[in-house]
Coordinates of C-alpha atoms in Angstrom, one line a residue:
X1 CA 0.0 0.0 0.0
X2 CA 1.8 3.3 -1.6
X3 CA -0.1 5.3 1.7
X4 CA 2.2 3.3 3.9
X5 CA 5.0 5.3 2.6
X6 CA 3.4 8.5 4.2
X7 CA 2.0 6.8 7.2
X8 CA 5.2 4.5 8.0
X9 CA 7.4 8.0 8.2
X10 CA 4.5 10.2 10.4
X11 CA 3.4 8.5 12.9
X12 CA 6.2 8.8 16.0
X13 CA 3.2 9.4 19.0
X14 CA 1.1 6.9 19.5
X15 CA 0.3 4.3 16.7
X16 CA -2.2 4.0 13.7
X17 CA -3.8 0.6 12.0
X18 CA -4.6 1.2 8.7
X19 CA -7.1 -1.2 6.6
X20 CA -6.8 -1.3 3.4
X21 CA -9.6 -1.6 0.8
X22 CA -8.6 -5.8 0.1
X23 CA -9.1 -6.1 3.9
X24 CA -5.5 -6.4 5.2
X25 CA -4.1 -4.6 8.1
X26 CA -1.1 -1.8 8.4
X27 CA 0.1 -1.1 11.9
X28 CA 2.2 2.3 11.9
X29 CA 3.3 2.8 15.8
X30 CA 3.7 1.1 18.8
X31 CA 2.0 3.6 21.7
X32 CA -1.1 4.4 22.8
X33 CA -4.1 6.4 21.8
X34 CA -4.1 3.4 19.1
X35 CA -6.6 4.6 16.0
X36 CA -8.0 2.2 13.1
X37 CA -8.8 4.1 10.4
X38 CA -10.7 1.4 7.1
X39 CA -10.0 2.8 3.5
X40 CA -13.3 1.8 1.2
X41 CA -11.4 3.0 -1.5
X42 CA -8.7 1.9 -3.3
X43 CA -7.6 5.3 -5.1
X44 CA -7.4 6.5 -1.3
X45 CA -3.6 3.9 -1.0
X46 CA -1.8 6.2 -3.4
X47 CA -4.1 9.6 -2.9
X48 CA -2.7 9.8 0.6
X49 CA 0.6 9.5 -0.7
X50 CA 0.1 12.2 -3.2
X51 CA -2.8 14.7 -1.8
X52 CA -2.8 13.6 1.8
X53 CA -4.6 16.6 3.2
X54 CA -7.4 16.1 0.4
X55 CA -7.2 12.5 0.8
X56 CA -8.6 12.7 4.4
X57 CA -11.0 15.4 4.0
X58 CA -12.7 14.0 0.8
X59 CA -12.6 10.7 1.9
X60 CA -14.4 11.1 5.1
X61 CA -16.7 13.3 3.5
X62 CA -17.7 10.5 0.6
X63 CA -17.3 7.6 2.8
X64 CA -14.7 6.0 1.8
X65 CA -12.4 6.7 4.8
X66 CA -14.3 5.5 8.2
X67 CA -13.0 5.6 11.6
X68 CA -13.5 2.0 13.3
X69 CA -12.4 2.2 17.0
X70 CA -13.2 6.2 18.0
X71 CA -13.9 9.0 16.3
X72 CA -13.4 11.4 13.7
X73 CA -11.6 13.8 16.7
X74 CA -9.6 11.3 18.0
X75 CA -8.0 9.9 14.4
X76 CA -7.1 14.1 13.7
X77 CA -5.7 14.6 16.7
X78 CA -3.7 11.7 16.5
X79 CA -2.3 12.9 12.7
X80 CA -2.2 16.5 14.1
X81 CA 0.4 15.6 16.9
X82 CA 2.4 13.9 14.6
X83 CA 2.2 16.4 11.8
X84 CA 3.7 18.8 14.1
X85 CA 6.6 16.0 15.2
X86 CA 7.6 15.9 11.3
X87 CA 7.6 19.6 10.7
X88 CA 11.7 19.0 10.4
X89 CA 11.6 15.9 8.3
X90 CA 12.8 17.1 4.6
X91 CA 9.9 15.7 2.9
X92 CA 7.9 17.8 5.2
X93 CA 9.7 20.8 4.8
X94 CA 9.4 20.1 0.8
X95 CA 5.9 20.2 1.0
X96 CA 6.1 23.6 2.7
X97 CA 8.2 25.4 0.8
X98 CA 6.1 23.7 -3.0
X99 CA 3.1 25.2 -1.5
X100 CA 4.5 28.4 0.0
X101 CA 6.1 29.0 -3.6
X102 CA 2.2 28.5 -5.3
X103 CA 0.2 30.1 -2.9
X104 CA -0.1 33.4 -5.1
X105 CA -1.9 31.5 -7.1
X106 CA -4.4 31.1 -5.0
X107 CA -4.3 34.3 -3.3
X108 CA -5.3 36.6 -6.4
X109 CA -8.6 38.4 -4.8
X110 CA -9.9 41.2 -7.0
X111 CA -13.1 42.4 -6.1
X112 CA -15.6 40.3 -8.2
X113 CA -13.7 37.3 -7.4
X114 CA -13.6 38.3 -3.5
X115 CA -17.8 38.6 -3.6
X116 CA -17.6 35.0 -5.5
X117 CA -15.5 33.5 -2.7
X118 CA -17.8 35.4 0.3
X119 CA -20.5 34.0 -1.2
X120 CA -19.4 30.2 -1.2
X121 CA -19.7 30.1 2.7
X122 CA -21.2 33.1 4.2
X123 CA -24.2 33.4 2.1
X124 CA -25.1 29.6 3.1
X125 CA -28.5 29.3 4.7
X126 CA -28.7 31.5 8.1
X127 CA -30.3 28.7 9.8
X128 CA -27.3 26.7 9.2
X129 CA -24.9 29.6 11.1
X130 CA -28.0 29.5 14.3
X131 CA -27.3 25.5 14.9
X132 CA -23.8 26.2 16.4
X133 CA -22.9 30.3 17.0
X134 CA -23.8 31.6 20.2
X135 CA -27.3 33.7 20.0
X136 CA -25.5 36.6 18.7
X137 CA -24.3 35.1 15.6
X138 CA -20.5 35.9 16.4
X139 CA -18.5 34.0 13.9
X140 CA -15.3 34.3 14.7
X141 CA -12.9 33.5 18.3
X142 CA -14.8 34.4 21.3
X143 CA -12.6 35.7 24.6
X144 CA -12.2 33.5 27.4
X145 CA -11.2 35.4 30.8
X146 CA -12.6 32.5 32.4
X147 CA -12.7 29.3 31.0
X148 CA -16.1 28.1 32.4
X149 CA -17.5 31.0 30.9
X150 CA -20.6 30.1 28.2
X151 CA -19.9 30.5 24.4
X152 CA -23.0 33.5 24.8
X153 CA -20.7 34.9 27.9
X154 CA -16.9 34.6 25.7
X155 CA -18.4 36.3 22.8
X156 CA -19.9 39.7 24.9
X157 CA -16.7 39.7 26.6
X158 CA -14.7 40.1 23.8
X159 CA -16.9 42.4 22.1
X160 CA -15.9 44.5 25.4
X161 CA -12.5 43.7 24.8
X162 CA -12.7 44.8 21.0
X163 CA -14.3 48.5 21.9
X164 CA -11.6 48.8 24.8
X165 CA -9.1 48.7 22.5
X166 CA -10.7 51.2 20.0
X167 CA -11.3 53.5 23.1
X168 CA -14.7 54.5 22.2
X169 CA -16.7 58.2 23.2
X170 CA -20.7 58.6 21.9
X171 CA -21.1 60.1 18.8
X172 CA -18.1 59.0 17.2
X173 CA -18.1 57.5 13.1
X174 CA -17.1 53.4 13.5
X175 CA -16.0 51.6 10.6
X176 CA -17.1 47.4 10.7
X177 CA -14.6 46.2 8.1
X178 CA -16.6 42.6 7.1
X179 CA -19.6 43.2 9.5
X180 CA -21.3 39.3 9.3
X181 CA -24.7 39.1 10.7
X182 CA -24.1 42.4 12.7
X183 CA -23.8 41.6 16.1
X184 CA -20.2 44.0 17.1
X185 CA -21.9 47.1 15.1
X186 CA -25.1 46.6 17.5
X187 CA -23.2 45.9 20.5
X188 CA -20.9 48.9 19.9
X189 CA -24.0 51.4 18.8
X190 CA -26.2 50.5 22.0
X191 CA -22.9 49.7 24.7
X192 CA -20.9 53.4 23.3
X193 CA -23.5 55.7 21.5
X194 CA -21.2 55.7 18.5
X195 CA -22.4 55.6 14.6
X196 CA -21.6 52.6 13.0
X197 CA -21.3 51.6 9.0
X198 CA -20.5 47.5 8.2
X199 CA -19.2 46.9 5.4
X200 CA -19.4 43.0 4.2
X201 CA -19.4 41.4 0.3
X202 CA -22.2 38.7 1.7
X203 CA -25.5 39.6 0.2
X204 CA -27.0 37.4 3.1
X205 CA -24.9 38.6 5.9
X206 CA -26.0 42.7 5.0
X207 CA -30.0 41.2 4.8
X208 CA -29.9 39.8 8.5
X209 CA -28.0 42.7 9.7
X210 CA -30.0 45.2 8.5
X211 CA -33.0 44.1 9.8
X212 CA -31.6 43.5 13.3
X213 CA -30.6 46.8 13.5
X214 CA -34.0 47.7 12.5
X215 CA -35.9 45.4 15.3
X216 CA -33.6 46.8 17.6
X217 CA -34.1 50.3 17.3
X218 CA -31.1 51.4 16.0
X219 CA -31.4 52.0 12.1
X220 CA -30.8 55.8 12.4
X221 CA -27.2 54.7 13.7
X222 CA -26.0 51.4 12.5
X223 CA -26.1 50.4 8.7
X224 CA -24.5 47.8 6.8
X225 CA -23.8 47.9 2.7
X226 CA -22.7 45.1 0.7
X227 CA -19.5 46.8 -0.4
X228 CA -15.8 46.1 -0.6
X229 CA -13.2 47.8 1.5
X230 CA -11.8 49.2 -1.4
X231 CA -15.1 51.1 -2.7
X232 CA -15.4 52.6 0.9
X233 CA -15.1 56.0 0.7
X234 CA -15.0 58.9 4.0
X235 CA -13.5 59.4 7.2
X236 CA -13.9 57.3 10.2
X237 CA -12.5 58.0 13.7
X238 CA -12.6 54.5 14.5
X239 CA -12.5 51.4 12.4
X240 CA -12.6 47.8 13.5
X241 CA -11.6 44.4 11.4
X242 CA -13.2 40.9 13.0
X243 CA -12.9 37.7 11.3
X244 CA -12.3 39.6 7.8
X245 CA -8.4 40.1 7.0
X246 CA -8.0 35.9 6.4
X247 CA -9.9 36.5 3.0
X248 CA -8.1 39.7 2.1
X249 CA -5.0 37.9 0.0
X250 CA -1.1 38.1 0.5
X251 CA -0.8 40.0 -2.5
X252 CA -3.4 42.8 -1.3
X253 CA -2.2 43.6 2.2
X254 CA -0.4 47.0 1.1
X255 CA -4.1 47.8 -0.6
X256 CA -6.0 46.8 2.2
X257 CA -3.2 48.7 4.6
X258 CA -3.4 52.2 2.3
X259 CA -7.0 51.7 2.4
X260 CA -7.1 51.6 6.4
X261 CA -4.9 54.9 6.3
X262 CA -6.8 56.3 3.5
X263 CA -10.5 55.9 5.8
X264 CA -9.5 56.6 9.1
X265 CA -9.4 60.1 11.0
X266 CA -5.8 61.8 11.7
X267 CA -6.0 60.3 15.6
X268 CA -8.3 57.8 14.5
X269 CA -7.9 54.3 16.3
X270 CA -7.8 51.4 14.6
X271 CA -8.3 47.2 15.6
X272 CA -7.3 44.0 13.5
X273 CA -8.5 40.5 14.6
X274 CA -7.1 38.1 12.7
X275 CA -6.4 34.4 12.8
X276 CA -2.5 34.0 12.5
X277 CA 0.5 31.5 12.5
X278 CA 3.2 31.8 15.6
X279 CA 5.3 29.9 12.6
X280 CA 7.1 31.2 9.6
X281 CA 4.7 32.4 6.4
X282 CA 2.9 29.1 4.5
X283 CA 0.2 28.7 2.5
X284 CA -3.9 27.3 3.4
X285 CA -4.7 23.8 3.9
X286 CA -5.7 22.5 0.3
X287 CA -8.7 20.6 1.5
X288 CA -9.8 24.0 3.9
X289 CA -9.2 26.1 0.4
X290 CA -11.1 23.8 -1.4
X291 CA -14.4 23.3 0.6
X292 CA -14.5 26.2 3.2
X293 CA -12.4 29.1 2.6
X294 CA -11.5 29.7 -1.3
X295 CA -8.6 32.2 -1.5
X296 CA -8.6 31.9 2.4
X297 CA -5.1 32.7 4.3
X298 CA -4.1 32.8 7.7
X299 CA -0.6 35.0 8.1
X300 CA 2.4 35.1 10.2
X301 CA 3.0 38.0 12.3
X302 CA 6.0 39.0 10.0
X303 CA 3.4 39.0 6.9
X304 CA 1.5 41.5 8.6
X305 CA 3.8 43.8 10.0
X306 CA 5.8 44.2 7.0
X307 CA 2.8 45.5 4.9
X308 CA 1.5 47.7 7.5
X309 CA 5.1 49.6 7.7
X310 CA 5.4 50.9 4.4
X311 CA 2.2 52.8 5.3
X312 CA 3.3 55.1 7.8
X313 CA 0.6 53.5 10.6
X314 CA 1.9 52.6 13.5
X315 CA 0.6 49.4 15.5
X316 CA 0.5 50.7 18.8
X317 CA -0.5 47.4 20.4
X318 CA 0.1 43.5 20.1
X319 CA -2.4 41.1 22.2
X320 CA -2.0 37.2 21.2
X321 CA -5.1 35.3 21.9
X322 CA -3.7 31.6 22.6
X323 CA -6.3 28.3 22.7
X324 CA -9.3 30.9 23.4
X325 CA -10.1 29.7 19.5
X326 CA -9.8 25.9 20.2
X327 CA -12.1 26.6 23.1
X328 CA -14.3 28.6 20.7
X329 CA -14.3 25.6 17.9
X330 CA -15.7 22.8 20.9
X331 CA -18.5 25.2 21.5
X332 CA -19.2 24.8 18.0
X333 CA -18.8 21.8 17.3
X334 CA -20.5 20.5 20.3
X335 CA -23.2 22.4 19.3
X336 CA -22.9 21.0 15.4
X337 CA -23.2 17.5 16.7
X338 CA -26.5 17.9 18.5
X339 CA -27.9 19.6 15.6
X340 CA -26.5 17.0 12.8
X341 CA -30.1 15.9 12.1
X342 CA -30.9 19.2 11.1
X343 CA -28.5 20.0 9.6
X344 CA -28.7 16.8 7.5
X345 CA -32.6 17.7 6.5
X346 CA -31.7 21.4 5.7
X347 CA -28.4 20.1 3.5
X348 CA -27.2 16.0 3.4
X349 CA -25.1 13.6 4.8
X350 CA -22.1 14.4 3.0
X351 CA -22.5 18.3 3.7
X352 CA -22.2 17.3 7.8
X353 CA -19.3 15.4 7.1
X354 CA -17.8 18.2 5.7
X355 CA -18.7 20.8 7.9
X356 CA -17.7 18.0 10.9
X357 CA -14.2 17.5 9.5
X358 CA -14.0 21.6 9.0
X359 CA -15.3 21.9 12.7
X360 CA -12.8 19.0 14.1
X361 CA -9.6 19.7 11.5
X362 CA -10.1 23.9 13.2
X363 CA -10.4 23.2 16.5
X364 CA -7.2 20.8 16.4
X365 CA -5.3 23.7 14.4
X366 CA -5.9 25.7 17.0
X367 CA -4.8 23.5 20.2
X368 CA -2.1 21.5 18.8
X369 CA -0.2 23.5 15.6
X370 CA 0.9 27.0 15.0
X371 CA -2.5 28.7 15.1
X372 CA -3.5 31.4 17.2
X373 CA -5.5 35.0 16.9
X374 CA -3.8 38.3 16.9
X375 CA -5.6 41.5 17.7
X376 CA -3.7 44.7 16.4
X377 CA -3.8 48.1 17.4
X378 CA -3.0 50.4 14.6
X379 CA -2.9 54.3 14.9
X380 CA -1.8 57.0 12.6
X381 CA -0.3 59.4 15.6
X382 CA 1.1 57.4 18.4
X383 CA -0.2 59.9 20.6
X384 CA -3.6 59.1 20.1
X385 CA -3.9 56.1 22.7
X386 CA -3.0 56.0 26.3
X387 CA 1.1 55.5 26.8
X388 CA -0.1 52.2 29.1
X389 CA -2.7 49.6 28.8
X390 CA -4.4 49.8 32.3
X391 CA -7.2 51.6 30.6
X392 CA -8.5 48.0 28.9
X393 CA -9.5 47.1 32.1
X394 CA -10.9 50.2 33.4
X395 CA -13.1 50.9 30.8
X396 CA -14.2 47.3 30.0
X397 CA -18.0 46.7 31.7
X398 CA -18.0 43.6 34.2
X399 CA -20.3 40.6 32.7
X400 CA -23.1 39.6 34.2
X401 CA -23.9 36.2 35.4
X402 CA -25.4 35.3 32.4
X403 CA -25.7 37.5 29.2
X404 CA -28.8 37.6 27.4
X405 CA -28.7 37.8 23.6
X406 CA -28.2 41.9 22.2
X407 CA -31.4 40.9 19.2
X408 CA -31.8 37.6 17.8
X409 CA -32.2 37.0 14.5
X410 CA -36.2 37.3 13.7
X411 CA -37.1 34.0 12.7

């Protein structure tokens, strides 16, 4: 079996028994957690050899690929400990630097294209998005002060967290750079009295968000437009980025950078969340580009930094948000799993095997390789935020008990 090349050189932790489509047995490994995974499919021997990252993802998705002794978690934990264990090997380091040397390829993201490759997953059916976000429809990492804290709890506090940073007074012109379904323009309207536009390429997204603002009162001050960044036109004293910058493209950070600088106000305030590596610049998971997030990227640090300096902005502050995103990705997937049948009635089978192995494969980015979430501060006159960061905590409001949703989505 050509797959045994692959698995016979990975697997260091624990061990992996791989059946083959004739029936036979493949033992890679000695220790324990011990995982048997059954290919149906015969193409799968040399695919995983070839297009392993594919090879996994399609194959559980069609069937072909089961897992016979635990469960889909447990066999991509198992690969993802050991993928990080082989980062040195030379074949692995091959890999990297084939799909590092390609990934512009894939990272071309003119406007028309960009709405194309919103529209694959955000404008998918809203009911699919209530099944597993927290009743505010936050869709990206929540913040987890304290980690018995309820996904609805995480998600308000780092929307508290967010308009810390951007050191918010009433009145005040907010710009939501990719709004989603609404929920930080709301929270930062009703919480700080400040005028808010979103801005998002999701035809869906602007649809639900509009009419929240409208059920909860708050039309006059929060509006959302299906529009790009780079058709945004004005001055904003504050503009905020949640969740968005992953689908902006390597080759456009020094547009979207000049753009920021361009929009906001002389002692303006700016905040980038982003998913990010703590490892050197690569390129996106084929099967993740494939199925979830086309033209989808998640940088290093380094990437970042050195298109924001040619701008003349200044980041004025750096906070790393580590394993609050794994923590976020159980919630979900937790939640995924008791909706499956749902789910399964609203799309199919294979759909929930997808979004499963897109719920698991995230969640085990997050706690086991180089993925975390960096929140930027960005200014255009250092003097425009305080010279220490006690403020974040005496301006951010203490949580209650419970939080209650800010407007659910009307059904």
């Amino acid at each position: 079996m050509l797959a045994g090349i692959l698995f016979s050189r990975l697997i260091q932790v624990g061990s992996l028994t791989v059946i083959d489509s004739a029936g036979h047995s493949h033992r890679y490994g000695t220790g324990e957690p011990h995982i048997v995974m059954r290919l149906h499919d015969r193409r799968l021997h040399t695919r995983f050899l070839l297009q392993p990252s594919l090879a996994l993802g399609e194959g559980y998705m069609d069937g072909t690929l089961t897992v016979e002794n635990a469960s889909l978690y447990d066999l991509v934990d198992l690969l993802a400990q050991n993928i990080m264990l082989a980062e040195q090997l030379p074949i692995t380091k091959f890999v990297r630097k084939l799909g590092y040397a390609v990934r512009f390829l894939h990272q071309r993201n003119p406007i028309q294209l960009a709405r194309k490759h919103v529209a694959h997953h955000y404008d998918l059916s809203i009911d699919l998005y209530r099944m597993f976000l927290d009743t505010d429809l936050q869709y990206s990492c929540a913040y987890f002060p304290e980690p018995t804290m309820s996904l609805d709890q995480a998600q308000r506090a780092k929307q508290a967290l967010i308009a810390s940073k951007l050191l918010l007074a009433p009145g005040q012109r907010v710009l939501d750079i990719g709004s989603g379904w609404g929920g930080l323009a709301l929270y930062l309207a009703r919480q700080h009295g400040v005028d808010v536009t979103g801005l998002t390429l999701s035809k869906e997204q602007a649809k639900v968000a509009t009419e929240r603002a409208r059920q909860a009162g708050l039309a006059d001050r929060v509006r959302f437009h299906v529009r790009d960044y780079r058709e945004e036109t004005g001055c904003y004293d504050r503009i905020v980025s949640v969740g968005m910058f992953e689908h902006v493209g390597v080759r456009h950070y020094g547009e979207y950078f000049a753009s920021m600088k361009t929009l906001l106000a002389e002692n303006g305030v700016a905040l980038l969340h982003t998913i990010g590596r703590t490892d050197i610049p690569g390129s996106t998971n084929p099967w993740l580009r494939k199925y979830i997030f086309p033209g989808g990227y998640s940088p290093a640090l380094s990437e970042i930094s050195g298109a924001i300096e040619p701008t003349g902005l200044i980041v004025a502050d750096i906070e790393i948000l580590r394993l609050h995103y794994a923590t976020t990705l159980a919630h979900w997937r937790q939640r995924f799993e008791a909706n499956r049948s749902r789910a399964a009635a609203l799309f199919d089978e294979r759909f929930c095997r997808m979004w499963e192995f897109y719920l698991v494969g995230s969640e085990l980015a997050f706690r086991r390789m180089a993925m975390v979430v960096f929140q930027l501060q960005i200014v255009r006159d250092q003097t425009a935020v305080p010279l220490v960061r006690d403020y974040l905590w005496e301006n951010r409001p203490s949580l209650p008990a419970d939080v209650p949703p800010l407007q659910s989505v009307g059904e």
